Amino acid sequence: MNTLTRRLYAARTQQRASAAALAPGVADDAPAAALRPTAAVVPPSGDTDPLAAYRITREPYWRVVGDEVALYEAAYAVRMPMMLKGPTGCGKTRFVEYMAWKLGKPLITVACHEDMTASDLVGRFLLDASGTRWQDGPLALAARYGAICYLDEVVEARQDTTVVIHPLTDKRRMLPLEKKGEVIEAHPDFQLVISFNPGYQSLMKDLKQSTKQRFGALDFDYPEHEVEAEIVAHESGVDRDTAGKLVHIAERARNLKGHGLDEGISTRMLIHAGSLIAQGVPALSACRMALVRPITDDADMRDALDAAVTTYF
């Protein structure tokens, strides 16, 4: 924590102490949450709901495969930051969308990348016709007004950027806006969720232990055959038999991970292939376009995967 952040934090602590001294009926040792105003935060002038664009109005499809829903609900009840781990295309993002809908909370999603800066998350000053104004970033917006903030593939961001989430993921639950000279105390409804693919981890692209240990974690993987076929049939519109054949192809490809393939065929890819088939595209062409060609350029590996496709279609 640098000097400016320490001063902001000290000023906030003193402000809390003064409020506690003036507030009747609040014990000196009351938790910080008891000192926060219970009324809703007043949004900016002219904006009745700053999170309106982030509210999920239709139920996302989610096929429960274990106790993941109950565990997440328990984590949200205590506002535990959550980390979702699993291979690409296995449903991590859909799960967060479903839980945000189920809990009735807005969801702000950030696709992390290597060029993302701390200002992209917390905000920056902008110039417009009226002069200089402050624009909250997605993390600050979620913390200020009470949304679930989802950082997708967080390991893609630079480590010096992800450090800004630390004050929000421990007992402090605050976000210093150093450029603005403000400290945001996280809204009671705020929760931080991150995701990443452990298969892509390396010495240069991994989360620090100081970051990992601030989160609860849920492991995700591709579902069992029958469940995955049900998901593919529901999402793509193909019949159950065709969906089962697509899953068989994916299972063969996943066995080649580490033996010529960096990653297997995901559930998302199966839905893409099924959607093409449902549109009348021949199954062989749909599978080659949506399953085989995207994951490898190696001629021998393409031949092996094409052979798996022709086994079922």
PDB file of C-alpha atoms in Angstrom:
ATOM      1  CA  MET A   1       0.000   0.000   0.000  1.00  0.00           C
ATOM      2  CA  ASN A   2       1.600   3.287  -1.076  1.00  0.00           C
ATOM      3  CA  THR A   3       1.606   6.585   0.837  1.00  0.00           C
ATOM      4  CA  LEU A   4      -1.512   8.042  -0.800  1.00  0.00           C
ATOM      5  CA  THR A   5      -3.496   4.859  -0.204  1.00  0.00           C
ATOM      6  CA  ARG A   6      -2.418   4.822   3.462  1.00  0.00           C
ATOM      7  CA  ARG A   7      -3.610   8.400   3.877  1.00  0.00           C
ATOM      8  CA  LEU A   8      -6.938   7.651   2.218  1.00  0.00           C
ATOM      9  CA  TYR A   9      -7.414   4.563   4.353  1.00  0.00           C
ATOM     10  CA  ALA A  10      -6.452   6.463   7.545  1.00  0.00           C
ATOM     11  CA  ALA A  11      -8.881   9.249   6.695  1.00  0.00           C
ATOM     12  CA  ARG A  12     -11.647   6.726   6.075  1.00  0.00           C
ATOM     13  CA  THR A  13     -10.896   4.971   9.371  1.00  0.00           C
ATOM     14  CA  GLN A  14     -11.031   8.306  11.240  1.00  0.00           C
ATOM     15  CA  GLN A  15     -14.302   9.138   9.503  1.00  0.00           C
ATOM     16  CA  ARG A  16     -15.777   5.815  10.630  1.00  0.00           C
ATOM     17  CA  ALA A  17     -14.632   6.459  14.203  1.00  0.00           C
ATOM     18  CA  SER A  18     -16.242   9.906  14.198  1.00  0.00           C
ATOM     19  CA  ALA A  19     -19.481   8.496  12.800  1.00  0.00           C
ATOM     20  CA  ALA A  20     -19.501   5.812  15.475  1.00  0.00           C
ATOM     21  CA  ALA A  21     -19.030   8.413  18.212  1.00  0.00           C
ATOM     22  CA  LEU A  22     -21.940  10.490  16.913  1.00  0.00           C
ATOM     23  CA  ALA A  23     -24.306   7.615  16.106  1.00  0.00           C
ATOM     24  CA  PRO A  24     -26.582   6.738  19.066  1.00  0.00           C
ATOM     25  CA  GLY A  25     -27.094   3.089  19.843  1.00  0.00           C
ATOM     26  CA  VAL A  26     -23.985   1.851  18.000  1.00  0.00           C
ATOM     27  CA  ALA A  27     -21.432   0.124  20.189  1.00  0.00           C
ATOM     28  CA  ASP A  28     -17.774   1.170  20.003  1.00  0.00           C
ATOM     29  CA  ASP A  29     -16.802  -2.345  18.912  1.00  0.00           C
ATOM     30  CA  ALA A  30     -19.533  -2.682  16.290  1.00  0.00           C
ATOM     31  CA  PRO A  31     -18.352  -4.116  12.951  1.00  0.00           C
ATOM     32  CA  ALA A  32     -17.695  -1.720  10.111  1.00  0.00           C
ATOM     33  CA  ALA A  33     -20.790  -2.965   8.254  1.00  0.00           C
ATOM     34  CA  ALA A  34     -22.957  -1.663  11.105  1.00  0.00           C
ATOM     35  CA  LEU A  35     -21.680   1.862  10.483  1.00  0.00           C
ATOM     36  CA  ARG A  36     -22.512   1.874   6.791  1.00  0.00           C
ATOM     37  CA  PRO A  37     -25.722   3.581   5.654  1.00  0.00           C
ATOM     38  CA  THR A  38     -28.488   1.091   4.918  1.00  0.00           C
ATOM     39  CA  ALA A  39     -30.181   3.269   2.319  1.00  0.00           C
ATOM     40  CA  ALA A  40     -29.472   2.593  -1.333  1.00  0.00           C
ATOM     41  CA  VAL A  41     -26.618   4.566  -2.853  1.00  0.00           C
ATOM     42  CA  VAL A  42     -27.910   7.560  -4.814  1.00  0.00           C
ATOM     43  CA  PRO A  43     -26.897   7.131  -8.471  1.00  0.00           C
ATOM     44  CA  PRO A  44     -25.464   9.968 -10.570  1.00  0.00           C
ATOM     45  CA  SER A  45     -27.838  12.768 -11.512  1.00  0.00           C
ATOM     46  CA  GLY A  46     -30.234  11.770 -14.266  1.00  0.00           C
ATOM     47  CA  ASP A  47     -29.444   8.053 -13.955  1.00  0.00           C
ATOM     48  CA  THR A  48     -32.065   6.158 -11.996  1.00  0.00           C
ATOM     49  CA  ASP A  49     -30.271   2.814 -12.167  1.00  0.00           C
ATOM     50  CA  PRO A  50     -26.571   2.810 -13.084  1.00  0.00           C
ATOM     51  CA  LEU A  51     -26.634  -0.997 -13.230  1.00  0.00           C
ATOM     52  CA  ALA A  52     -29.697  -1.356 -15.445  1.00  0.00           C
ATOM     53  CA  ALA A  53     -27.633  -2.542 -18.421  1.00  0.00           C
ATOM     54  CA  TYR A  54     -26.081  -5.311 -16.328  1.00  0.00           C
ATOM     55  CA  ARG A  55     -29.263  -6.922 -14.995  1.00  0.00           C
ATOM     56  CA  ILE A  56     -30.087 -10.370 -16.380  1.00  0.00           C
ATOM     57  CA  THR A  57     -33.788 -10.483 -17.132  1.00  0.00           C
ATOM     58  CA  ARG A  58     -34.054 -13.968 -18.681  1.00  0.00           C
ATOM     59  CA  GLU A  59     -32.999 -17.176 -16.990  1.00  0.00           C
ATOM     60  CA  PRO A  60     -29.780 -18.549 -18.525  1.00  0.00           C
ATOM     61  CA  TYR A  61     -29.833 -22.294 -19.084  1.00  0.00           C
ATOM     62  CA  TRP A  62     -27.731 -24.164 -16.544  1.00  0.00           C
ATOM     63  CA  ARG A  63     -27.756 -27.933 -16.060  1.00  0.00           C
ATOM     64  CA  VAL A  64     -26.906 -28.630 -12.416  1.00  0.00           C
ATOM     65  CA  VAL A  65     -24.275 -31.381 -12.228  1.00  0.00           C
ATOM     66  CA  GLY A  66     -23.377 -31.337  -8.528  1.00  0.00           C
ATOM     67  CA  ASP A  67     -23.533 -29.061  -5.529  1.00  0.00           C
ATOM     68  CA  GLU A  68     -22.072 -26.046  -7.321  1.00  0.00           C
ATOM     69  CA  VAL A  69     -25.242 -23.941  -7.005  1.00  0.00           C
ATOM     70  CA  ALA A  70     -25.642 -24.542  -3.267  1.00  0.00           C
ATOM     71  CA  LEU A  71     -21.950 -23.880  -2.625  1.00  0.00           C
ATOM     72  CA  TYR A  72     -22.011 -20.622  -4.566  1.00  0.00           C
ATOM     73  CA  GLU A  73     -25.153 -19.463  -2.763  1.00  0.00           C
ATOM     74  CA  ALA A  74     -23.448 -20.101   0.573  1.00  0.00           C
ATOM     75  CA  ALA A  75     -20.354 -18.218  -0.609  1.00  0.00           C
ATOM     76  CA  TYR A  76     -22.435 -15.243  -1.740  1.00  0.00           C
ATOM     77  CA  ALA A  77     -24.294 -15.172   1.578  1.00  0.00           C
ATOM     78  CA  VAL A  78     -20.994 -14.310   3.296  1.00  0.00           C
ATOM     79  CA  ARG A  79     -19.707 -12.338   0.260  1.00  0.00           C
ATOM     80  CA  MET A  80     -16.764 -14.666  -0.198  1.00  0.00           C
ATOM     81  CA  PRO A  81     -14.779 -13.833  -3.354  1.00  0.00           C
ATOM     82  CA  MET A  82     -14.946 -16.814  -5.704  1.00  0.00           C
ATOM     83  CA  MET A  83     -12.517 -18.377  -8.180  1.00  0.00           C
ATOM     84  CA  LEU A  84     -13.820 -20.673 -10.941  1.00  0.00           C
ATOM     85  CA  LYS A  85     -11.257 -23.040 -12.437  1.00  0.00           C
ATOM     86  CA  GLY A  86     -11.712 -25.257 -15.466  1.00  0.00           C
ATOM     87  CA  PRO A  87     -10.950 -25.832 -19.152  1.00  0.00           C
ATOM     88  CA  THR A  88     -12.119 -23.440 -21.814  1.00  0.00           C
ATOM     89  CA  GLY A  89     -15.727 -23.781 -22.924  1.00  0.00           C
ATOM     90  CA  CYS A  90     -16.876 -25.892 -19.954  1.00  0.00           C
ATOM     91  CA  GLY A  91     -19.490 -23.400 -18.683  1.00  0.00           C
ATOM     92  CA  LYS A  92     -17.752 -21.133 -16.152  1.00  0.00           C
ATOM     93  CA  THR A  93     -19.170 -17.919 -17.601  1.00  0.00           C
ATOM     94  CA  ARG A  94     -22.640 -19.393 -18.043  1.00  0.00           C
ATOM     95  CA  PHE A  95     -22.591 -20.520 -14.420  1.00  0.00           C
ATOM     96  CA  VAL A  96     -21.832 -16.986 -13.199  1.00  0.00           C
ATOM     97  CA  GLU A  97     -24.623 -15.619 -15.385  1.00  0.00           C
ATOM     98  CA  TYR A  98     -27.043 -18.187 -14.001  1.00  0.00           C
ATOM     99  CA  MET A  99     -26.103 -17.450 -10.391  1.00  0.00           C
ATOM    100  CA  ALA A 100     -26.413 -13.683 -10.927  1.00  0.00           C
ATOM    101  CA  TRP A 101     -29.910 -14.261 -12.342  1.00  0.00           C
ATOM    102  CA  LYS A 102     -30.833 -16.651  -9.509  1.00  0.00           C
ATOM    103  CA  LEU A 103     -29.636 -14.226  -6.845  1.00  0.00           C
ATOM    104  CA  GLY A 104     -31.231 -11.259  -8.610  1.00  0.00           C
ATOM    105  CA  LYS A 105     -27.956  -9.334  -8.817  1.00  0.00           C
ATOM    106  CA  PRO A 106     -26.498  -7.372 -11.745  1.00  0.00           C
ATOM    107  CA  LEU A 107     -23.405  -8.859 -13.375  1.00  0.00           C
ATOM    108  CA  ILE A 108     -20.513  -6.835 -14.788  1.00  0.00           C
ATOM    109  CA  THR A 109     -18.167  -8.997 -16.868  1.00  0.00           C
ATOM    110  CA  VAL A 110     -14.608  -8.000 -17.776  1.00  0.00           C
ATOM    111  CA  ALA A 111     -12.656  -9.983 -20.395  1.00  0.00           C
ATOM    112  CA  CYS A 112      -9.086  -9.712 -19.116  1.00  0.00           C
ATOM    113  CA  HIS A 113      -6.151  -9.294 -21.497  1.00  0.00           C
ATOM    114  CA  GLU A 114      -2.445  -8.559 -21.290  1.00  0.00           C
ATOM    115  CA  ASP A 115      -2.812  -4.876 -22.189  1.00  0.00           C
ATOM    116  CA  MET A 116      -5.399  -4.180 -19.491  1.00  0.00           C
ATOM    117  CA  THR A 117      -4.268  -1.559 -16.985  1.00  0.00           C
ATOM    118  CA  ALA A 118      -5.428  -0.788 -13.458  1.00  0.00           C
ATOM    119  CA  SER A 119      -7.240   2.281 -14.837  1.00  0.00           C
ATOM    120  CA  ASP A 120      -9.264   0.011 -17.112  1.00  0.00           C
ATOM    121  CA  LEU A 121     -10.632  -1.635 -13.955  1.00  0.00           C
ATOM    122  CA  VAL A 122     -10.995   1.229 -11.491  1.00  0.00           C
ATOM    123  CA  GLY A 123     -11.590   4.221 -13.760  1.00  0.00           C
ATOM    124  CA  ARG A 124      -9.969   7.393 -15.123  1.00  0.00           C
ATOM    125  CA  PHE A 125     -10.521  11.079 -15.734  1.00  0.00           C
ATOM    126  CA  LEU A 126     -12.007  11.952 -19.136  1.00  0.00           C
ATOM    127  CA  LEU A 127     -12.332  15.190 -21.066  1.00  0.00           C
ATOM    128  CA  ASP A 128     -15.610  16.194 -22.623  1.00  0.00           C
ATOM    129  CA  ALA A 129     -17.409  19.400 -23.616  1.00  0.00           C
ATOM    130  CA  SER A 130     -18.057  20.237 -19.958  1.00  0.00           C
ATOM    131  CA  GLY A 131     -14.450  19.752 -18.887  1.00  0.00           C
ATOM    132  CA  THR A 132     -12.849  16.985 -16.857  1.00  0.00           C
ATOM    133  CA  ARG A 133     -14.995  14.271 -15.312  1.00  0.00           C
ATOM    134  CA  TRP A 134     -14.336  10.979 -13.577  1.00  0.00           C
ATOM    135  CA  GLN A 135     -15.483   7.748 -15.239  1.00  0.00           C
ATOM    136  CA  ASP A 136     -15.780   4.692 -12.959  1.00  0.00           C
ATOM    137  CA  GLY A 137     -14.278   1.510 -14.368  1.00  0.00           C
ATOM    138  CA  PRO A 138     -16.236  -1.769 -14.194  1.00  0.00           C
ATOM    139  CA  LEU A 139     -14.703  -2.802 -10.864  1.00  0.00           C
ATOM    140  CA  ALA A 140     -15.421   0.567  -9.252  1.00  0.00           C
ATOM    141  CA  LEU A 141     -18.955   0.584 -10.684  1.00  0.00           C
ATOM    142  CA  ALA A 142     -19.682  -2.865  -9.230  1.00  0.00           C
ATOM    143  CA  ALA A 143     -18.187  -1.991  -5.851  1.00  0.00           C
ATOM    144  CA  ARG A 144     -19.957   1.367  -5.624  1.00  0.00           C
ATOM    145  CA  TYR A 145     -23.486   0.238  -6.505  1.00  0.00           C
ATOM    146  CA  GLY A 146     -23.498  -3.463  -5.582  1.00  0.00           C
ATOM    147  CA  ALA A 147     -23.021  -5.851  -8.511  1.00  0.00           C
ATOM    148  CA  ILE A 148     -21.179  -9.104  -9.056  1.00  0.00           C
ATOM    149  CA  CYS A 149     -17.960  -8.284 -10.913  1.00  0.00           C
ATOM    150  CA  TYR A 150     -16.646 -11.181 -13.005  1.00  0.00           C
ATOM    151  CA  LEU A 151     -13.047 -11.055 -14.237  1.00  0.00           C
ATOM    152  CA  ASP A 152     -12.901 -13.662 -16.989  1.00  0.00           C
ATOM    153  CA  GLU A 153      -9.510 -15.353 -17.596  1.00  0.00           C
ATOM    154  CA  VAL A 154      -7.887 -13.172 -14.970  1.00  0.00           C
ATOM    155  CA  VAL A 155      -4.400 -14.652 -15.546  1.00  0.00           C
ATOM    156  CA  GLU A 156      -4.319 -12.904 -18.919  1.00  0.00           C
ATOM    157  CA  ALA A 157      -4.047  -9.578 -17.095  1.00  0.00           C
ATOM    158  CA  ARG A 158      -0.713  -8.287 -15.837  1.00  0.00           C
ATOM    159  CA  GLN A 159       0.040  -9.083 -12.210  1.00  0.00           C
ATOM    160  CA  ASP A 160       0.514  -5.417 -11.356  1.00  0.00           C
ATOM    161  CA  THR A 161      -3.050  -4.871 -12.572  1.00  0.00           C
ATOM    162  CA  THR A 162      -4.675  -7.702 -10.622  1.00  0.00           C
ATOM    163  CA  VAL A 163      -3.136  -6.417  -7.387  1.00  0.00           C
ATOM    164  CA  VAL A 164      -5.796  -3.677  -7.318  1.00  0.00           C
ATOM    165  CA  ILE A 165      -8.404  -6.294  -6.365  1.00  0.00           C
ATOM    166  CA  HIS A 166      -6.657  -7.161  -3.087  1.00  0.00           C
ATOM    167  CA  PRO A 167      -8.344  -4.528  -0.877  1.00  0.00           C
ATOM    168  CA  LEU A 168     -11.740  -5.743  -2.121  1.00  0.00           C
ATOM    169  CA  THR A 169     -11.042  -9.395  -1.339  1.00  0.00           C
ATOM    170  CA  ASP A 170     -10.182  -9.196   2.333  1.00  0.00           C
ATOM    171  CA  LYS A 171     -11.773  -7.787   5.473  1.00  0.00           C
ATOM    172  CA  ARG A 172     -11.392  -4.197   4.251  1.00  0.00           C
ATOM    173  CA  ARG A 173     -13.752  -4.561   1.250  1.00  0.00           C
ATOM    174  CA  MET A 174     -12.667  -1.215  -0.148  1.00  0.00           C
ATOM    175  CA  LEU A 175     -11.281   0.118  -3.412  1.00  0.00           C
ATOM    176  CA  PRO A 176      -8.860   3.092  -3.323  1.00  0.00           C
ATOM    177  CA  LEU A 177      -9.222   5.449  -6.286  1.00  0.00           C
ATOM    178  CA  GLU A 178      -5.817   7.057  -5.948  1.00  0.00           C
ATOM    179  CA  LYS A 179      -6.153   9.370  -8.961  1.00  0.00           C
ATOM    180  CA  LYS A 180      -9.421  10.725  -7.591  1.00  0.00           C
ATOM    181  CA  GLY A 181      -8.438  10.748  -3.913  1.00  0.00           C
ATOM    182  CA  GLU A 182     -11.403   8.579  -2.911  1.00  0.00           C
ATOM    183  CA  VAL A 183     -11.911   5.249  -1.194  1.00  0.00           C
ATOM    184  CA  ILE A 184     -14.981   3.263  -2.221  1.00  0.00           C
ATOM    185  CA  GLU A 185     -16.403   1.085   0.526  1.00  0.00           C
ATOM    186  CA  ALA A 186     -17.867  -1.923  -1.224  1.00  0.00           C
ATOM    187  CA  HIS A 187     -21.651  -2.037  -1.359  1.00  0.00           C
ATOM    188  CA  PRO A 188     -23.096  -4.870   0.776  1.00  0.00           C
ATOM    189  CA  ASP A 189     -24.246  -6.661  -2.405  1.00  0.00           C
ATOM    190  CA  PHE A 190     -20.826  -6.543  -4.095  1.00  0.00           C
ATOM    191  CA  GLN A 191     -18.971  -9.782  -4.853  1.00  0.00           C
ATOM    192  CA  LEU A 192     -15.857 -10.438  -6.910  1.00  0.00           C
ATOM    193  CA  VAL A 193     -15.598 -13.566  -9.080  1.00  0.00           C
ATOM    194  CA  ILE A 194     -12.596 -14.551 -11.198  1.00  0.00           C
ATOM    195  CA  SER A 195     -12.005 -17.448 -13.586  1.00  0.00           C
ATOM    196  CA  PHE A 196      -9.067 -19.052 -15.326  1.00  0.00           C
ATOM    197  CA  ASN A 197      -7.980 -22.192 -17.107  1.00  0.00           C
ATOM    198  CA  PRO A 198      -5.372 -24.075 -15.026  1.00  0.00           C
ATOM    199  CA  GLY A 199      -4.176 -25.802 -18.200  1.00  0.00           C
ATOM    200  CA  TYR A 200      -2.735 -22.511 -19.423  1.00  0.00           C
ATOM    201  CA  GLN A 201      -0.761 -21.816 -16.272  1.00  0.00           C
ATOM    202  CA  SER A 202       2.969 -21.235 -16.529  1.00  0.00           C
ATOM    203  CA  LEU A 203       5.674 -19.552 -14.517  1.00  0.00           C
ATOM    204  CA  MET A 204       4.982 -16.343 -16.410  1.00  0.00           C
ATOM    205  CA  LYS A 205       1.168 -16.617 -16.391  1.00  0.00           C
ATOM    206  CA  ASP A 206      -0.254 -17.636 -13.045  1.00  0.00           C
ATOM    207  CA  LEU A 207      -1.905 -16.023 -10.049  1.00  0.00           C
ATOM    208  CA  LYS A 208       0.196 -15.112  -7.047  1.00  0.00           C
ATOM    209  CA  GLN A 209      -0.460 -17.081  -3.878  1.00  0.00           C
ATOM    210  CA  SER A 210      -1.291 -13.772  -2.197  1.00  0.00           C
ATOM    211  CA  THR A 211      -4.145 -13.473  -4.694  1.00  0.00           C
ATOM    212  CA  LYS A 212      -5.299 -17.100  -4.784  1.00  0.00           C
ATOM    213  CA  GLN A 213      -5.671 -17.375  -1.024  1.00  0.00           C
ATOM    214  CA  ARG A 214      -8.212 -14.581  -0.924  1.00  0.00           C
ATOM    215  CA  PHE A 215     -10.788 -16.675  -2.825  1.00  0.00           C
ATOM    216  CA  GLY A 216     -12.937 -19.717  -2.414  1.00  0.00           C
ATOM    217  CA  ALA A 217     -12.664 -22.000  -5.447  1.00  0.00           C
ATOM    218  CA  LEU A 218     -14.944 -24.232  -7.509  1.00  0.00           C
ATOM    219  CA  ASP A 219     -13.557 -26.716 -10.022  1.00  0.00           C
ATOM    220  CA  PHE A 220     -15.363 -27.152 -13.336  1.00  0.00           C
ATOM    221  CA  ASP A 221     -14.859 -29.783 -16.002  1.00  0.00           C
ATOM    222  CA  TYR A 222     -16.718 -31.205 -18.967  1.00  0.00           C
ATOM    223  CA  PRO A 223     -19.832 -33.078 -17.776  1.00  0.00           C
ATOM    224  CA  GLU A 224     -20.378 -36.821 -17.979  1.00  0.00           C
ATOM    225  CA  HIS A 225     -21.479 -38.149 -21.359  1.00  0.00           C
ATOM    226  CA  GLU A 226     -25.244 -38.213 -20.786  1.00  0.00           C
ATOM    227  CA  VAL A 227     -25.335 -34.804 -19.137  1.00  0.00           C
ATOM    228  CA  GLU A 228     -23.179 -33.195 -21.824  1.00  0.00           C
ATOM    229  CA  ALA A 229     -25.338 -34.696 -24.570  1.00  0.00           C
ATOM    230  CA  GLU A 230     -28.409 -33.263 -22.861  1.00  0.00           C
ATOM    231  CA  ILE A 231     -26.773 -29.819 -22.738  1.00  0.00           C
ATOM    232  CA  VAL A 232     -25.719 -29.944 -26.398  1.00  0.00           C
ATOM    233  CA  ALA A 233     -29.190 -31.040 -27.514  1.00  0.00           C
ATOM    234  CA  HIS A 234     -30.885 -28.285 -25.501  1.00  0.00           C
ATOM    235  CA  GLU A 235     -28.556 -25.480 -26.584  1.00  0.00           C
ATOM    236  CA  SER A 236     -28.118 -26.365 -30.263  1.00  0.00           C
ATOM    237  CA  GLY A 237     -31.503 -27.812 -31.175  1.00  0.00           C
ATOM    238  CA  VAL A 238     -30.257 -31.143 -32.540  1.00  0.00           C
ATOM    239  CA  ASP A 239     -31.835 -34.427 -31.536  1.00  0.00           C
ATOM    240  CA  ARG A 240     -30.510 -36.396 -28.580  1.00  0.00           C
ATOM    241  CA  ASP A 241     -28.887 -39.082 -30.738  1.00  0.00           C
ATOM    242  CA  THR A 242     -26.893 -36.542 -32.781  1.00  0.00           C
ATOM    243  CA  ALA A 243     -25.829 -34.765 -29.595  1.00  0.00           C
ATOM    244  CA  GLY A 244     -24.550 -38.054 -28.196  1.00  0.00           C
ATOM    245  CA  LYS A 245     -22.445 -38.651 -31.311  1.00  0.00           C
ATOM    246  CA  LEU A 246     -20.921 -35.183 -31.014  1.00  0.00           C
ATOM    247  CA  VAL A 247     -19.985 -35.874 -27.392  1.00  0.00           C
ATOM    248  CA  HIS A 248     -18.310 -39.158 -28.414  1.00  0.00           C
ATOM    249  CA  ILE A 249     -16.155 -37.217 -30.889  1.00  0.00           C
ATOM    250  CA  ALA A 250     -15.220 -34.710 -28.180  1.00  0.00           C
ATOM    251  CA  GLU A 251     -14.266 -37.471 -25.754  1.00  0.00           C
ATOM    252  CA  ARG A 252     -11.878 -38.943 -28.301  1.00  0.00           C
ATOM    253  CA  ALA A 253     -10.301 -35.556 -28.912  1.00  0.00           C
ATOM    254  CA  ARG A 254      -9.898 -34.879 -25.183  1.00  0.00           C
ATOM    255  CA  ASN A 255      -7.878 -38.073 -24.849  1.00  0.00           C
ATOM    256  CA  LEU A 256      -5.348 -36.481 -27.222  1.00  0.00           C
ATOM    257  CA  LYS A 257      -4.735 -33.481 -24.980  1.00  0.00           C
ATOM    258  CA  GLY A 258      -1.016 -33.358 -24.325  1.00  0.00           C
ATOM    259  CA  HIS A 259      -0.415 -35.782 -27.179  1.00  0.00           C
ATOM    260  CA  GLY A 260      -0.637 -33.378 -30.068  1.00  0.00           C
ATOM    261  CA  LEU A 261      -3.488 -31.163 -28.879  1.00  0.00           C
ATOM    262  CA  ASP A 262      -3.129 -28.270 -26.468  1.00  0.00           C
ATOM    263  CA  GLU A 263      -6.809 -28.403 -25.608  1.00  0.00           C
ATOM    264  CA  GLY A 264      -9.655 -30.816 -26.325  1.00  0.00           C
ATOM    265  CA  ILE A 265     -12.990 -30.110 -27.959  1.00  0.00           C
ATOM    266  CA  SER A 266     -15.114 -28.081 -25.573  1.00  0.00           C
ATOM    267  CA  THR A 267     -18.831 -28.210 -24.862  1.00  0.00           C
ATOM    268  CA  ARG A 268     -19.101 -24.785 -26.482  1.00  0.00           C
ATOM    269  CA  MET A 269     -17.654 -26.161 -29.712  1.00  0.00           C
ATOM    270  CA  LEU A 270     -20.103 -29.061 -29.657  1.00  0.00           C
ATOM    271  CA  ILE A 271     -22.975 -26.586 -29.400  1.00  0.00           C
ATOM    272  CA  HIS A 272     -21.563 -24.699 -32.394  1.00  0.00           C
ATOM    273  CA  ALA A 273     -21.420 -27.909 -34.427  1.00  0.00           C
ATOM    274  CA  GLY A 274     -24.905 -28.918 -33.339  1.00  0.00           C
ATOM    275  CA  SER A 275     -26.266 -25.503 -34.277  1.00  0.00           C
ATOM    276  CA  LEU A 276     -24.860 -25.875 -37.802  1.00  0.00           C
ATOM    277  CA  ILE A 277     -26.373 -29.338 -38.138  1.00  0.00           C
ATOM    278  CA  ALA A 278     -29.724 -27.989 -36.923  1.00  0.00           C
ATOM    279  CA  GLN A 279     -29.496 -25.405 -39.732  1.00  0.00           C
ATOM    280  CA  GLY A 280     -29.192 -28.171 -42.313  1.00  0.00           C
ATOM    281  CA  VAL A 281     -25.393 -28.267 -42.724  1.00  0.00           C
ATOM    282  CA  PRO A 282     -24.186 -31.856 -43.356  1.00  0.00           C
ATOM    283  CA  ALA A 283     -22.804 -33.367 -40.149  1.00  0.00           C
ATOM    284  CA  LEU A 284     -19.355 -34.074 -41.617  1.00  0.00           C
ATOM    285  CA  SER A 285     -18.936 -30.504 -42.821  1.00  0.00           C
ATOM    286  CA  ALA A 286     -20.287 -29.053 -39.594  1.00  0.00           C
ATOM    287  CA  CYS A 287     -17.904 -31.117 -37.464  1.00  0.00           C
ATOM    288  CA  ARG A 288     -14.883 -30.299 -39.579  1.00  0.00           C
ATOM    289  CA  MET A 289     -15.651 -26.598 -39.493  1.00  0.00           C
ATOM    290  CA  ALA A 290     -16.677 -26.286 -35.826  1.00  0.00           C
ATOM    291  CA  LEU A 291     -14.681 -29.065 -34.133  1.00  0.00           C
ATOM    292  CA  VAL A 292     -11.573 -30.053 -36.085  1.00  0.00           C
ATOM    293  CA  ARG A 293     -10.271 -27.005 -37.951  1.00  0.00           C
ATOM    294  CA  PRO A 294     -10.361 -24.559 -34.997  1.00  0.00           C
ATOM    295  CA  ILE A 295      -8.166 -26.603 -32.643  1.00  0.00           C
ATOM    296  CA  THR A 296      -5.263 -27.764 -34.845  1.00  0.00           C
ATOM    297  CA  ASP A 297      -3.349 -26.960 -38.011  1.00  0.00           C
ATOM    298  CA  ASP A 298      -1.329 -30.163 -37.906  1.00  0.00           C
ATOM    299  CA  ALA A 299      -2.202 -32.295 -40.939  1.00  0.00           C
ATOM    300  CA  ASP A 300      -1.785 -35.644 -39.161  1.00  0.00           C
ATOM    301  CA  MET A 301      -3.876 -34.528 -36.191  1.00  0.00           C
ATOM    302  CA  ARG A 302      -6.597 -33.248 -38.520  1.00  0.00           C
ATOM    303  CA  ASP A 303      -6.663 -36.616 -40.269  1.00  0.00           C
ATOM    304  CA  ALA A 304      -7.014 -38.392 -36.922  1.00  0.00           C
ATOM    305  CA  LEU A 305      -9.875 -36.158 -35.838  1.00  0.00           C
ATOM    306  CA  ASP A 306     -11.579 -36.368 -39.223  1.00  0.00           C
ATOM    307  CA  ALA A 307     -11.436 -40.158 -38.871  1.00  0.00           C
ATOM    308  CA  ALA A 308     -13.157 -39.896 -35.489  1.00  0.00           C
ATOM    309  CA  VAL A 309     -15.880 -37.771 -37.066  1.00  0.00           C
ATOM    310  CA  THR A 310     -16.474 -40.246 -39.893  1.00  0.00           C
ATOM    311  CA  THR A 311     -16.789 -43.037 -37.298  1.00  0.00           C
ATOM    312  CA  TYR A 312     -20.006 -41.477 -36.025  1.00  0.00           C
ATOM    313  CA  PHE A 313     -21.345 -39.663 -39.088  1.00  0.00           C
TER     314      PHE A 313
END
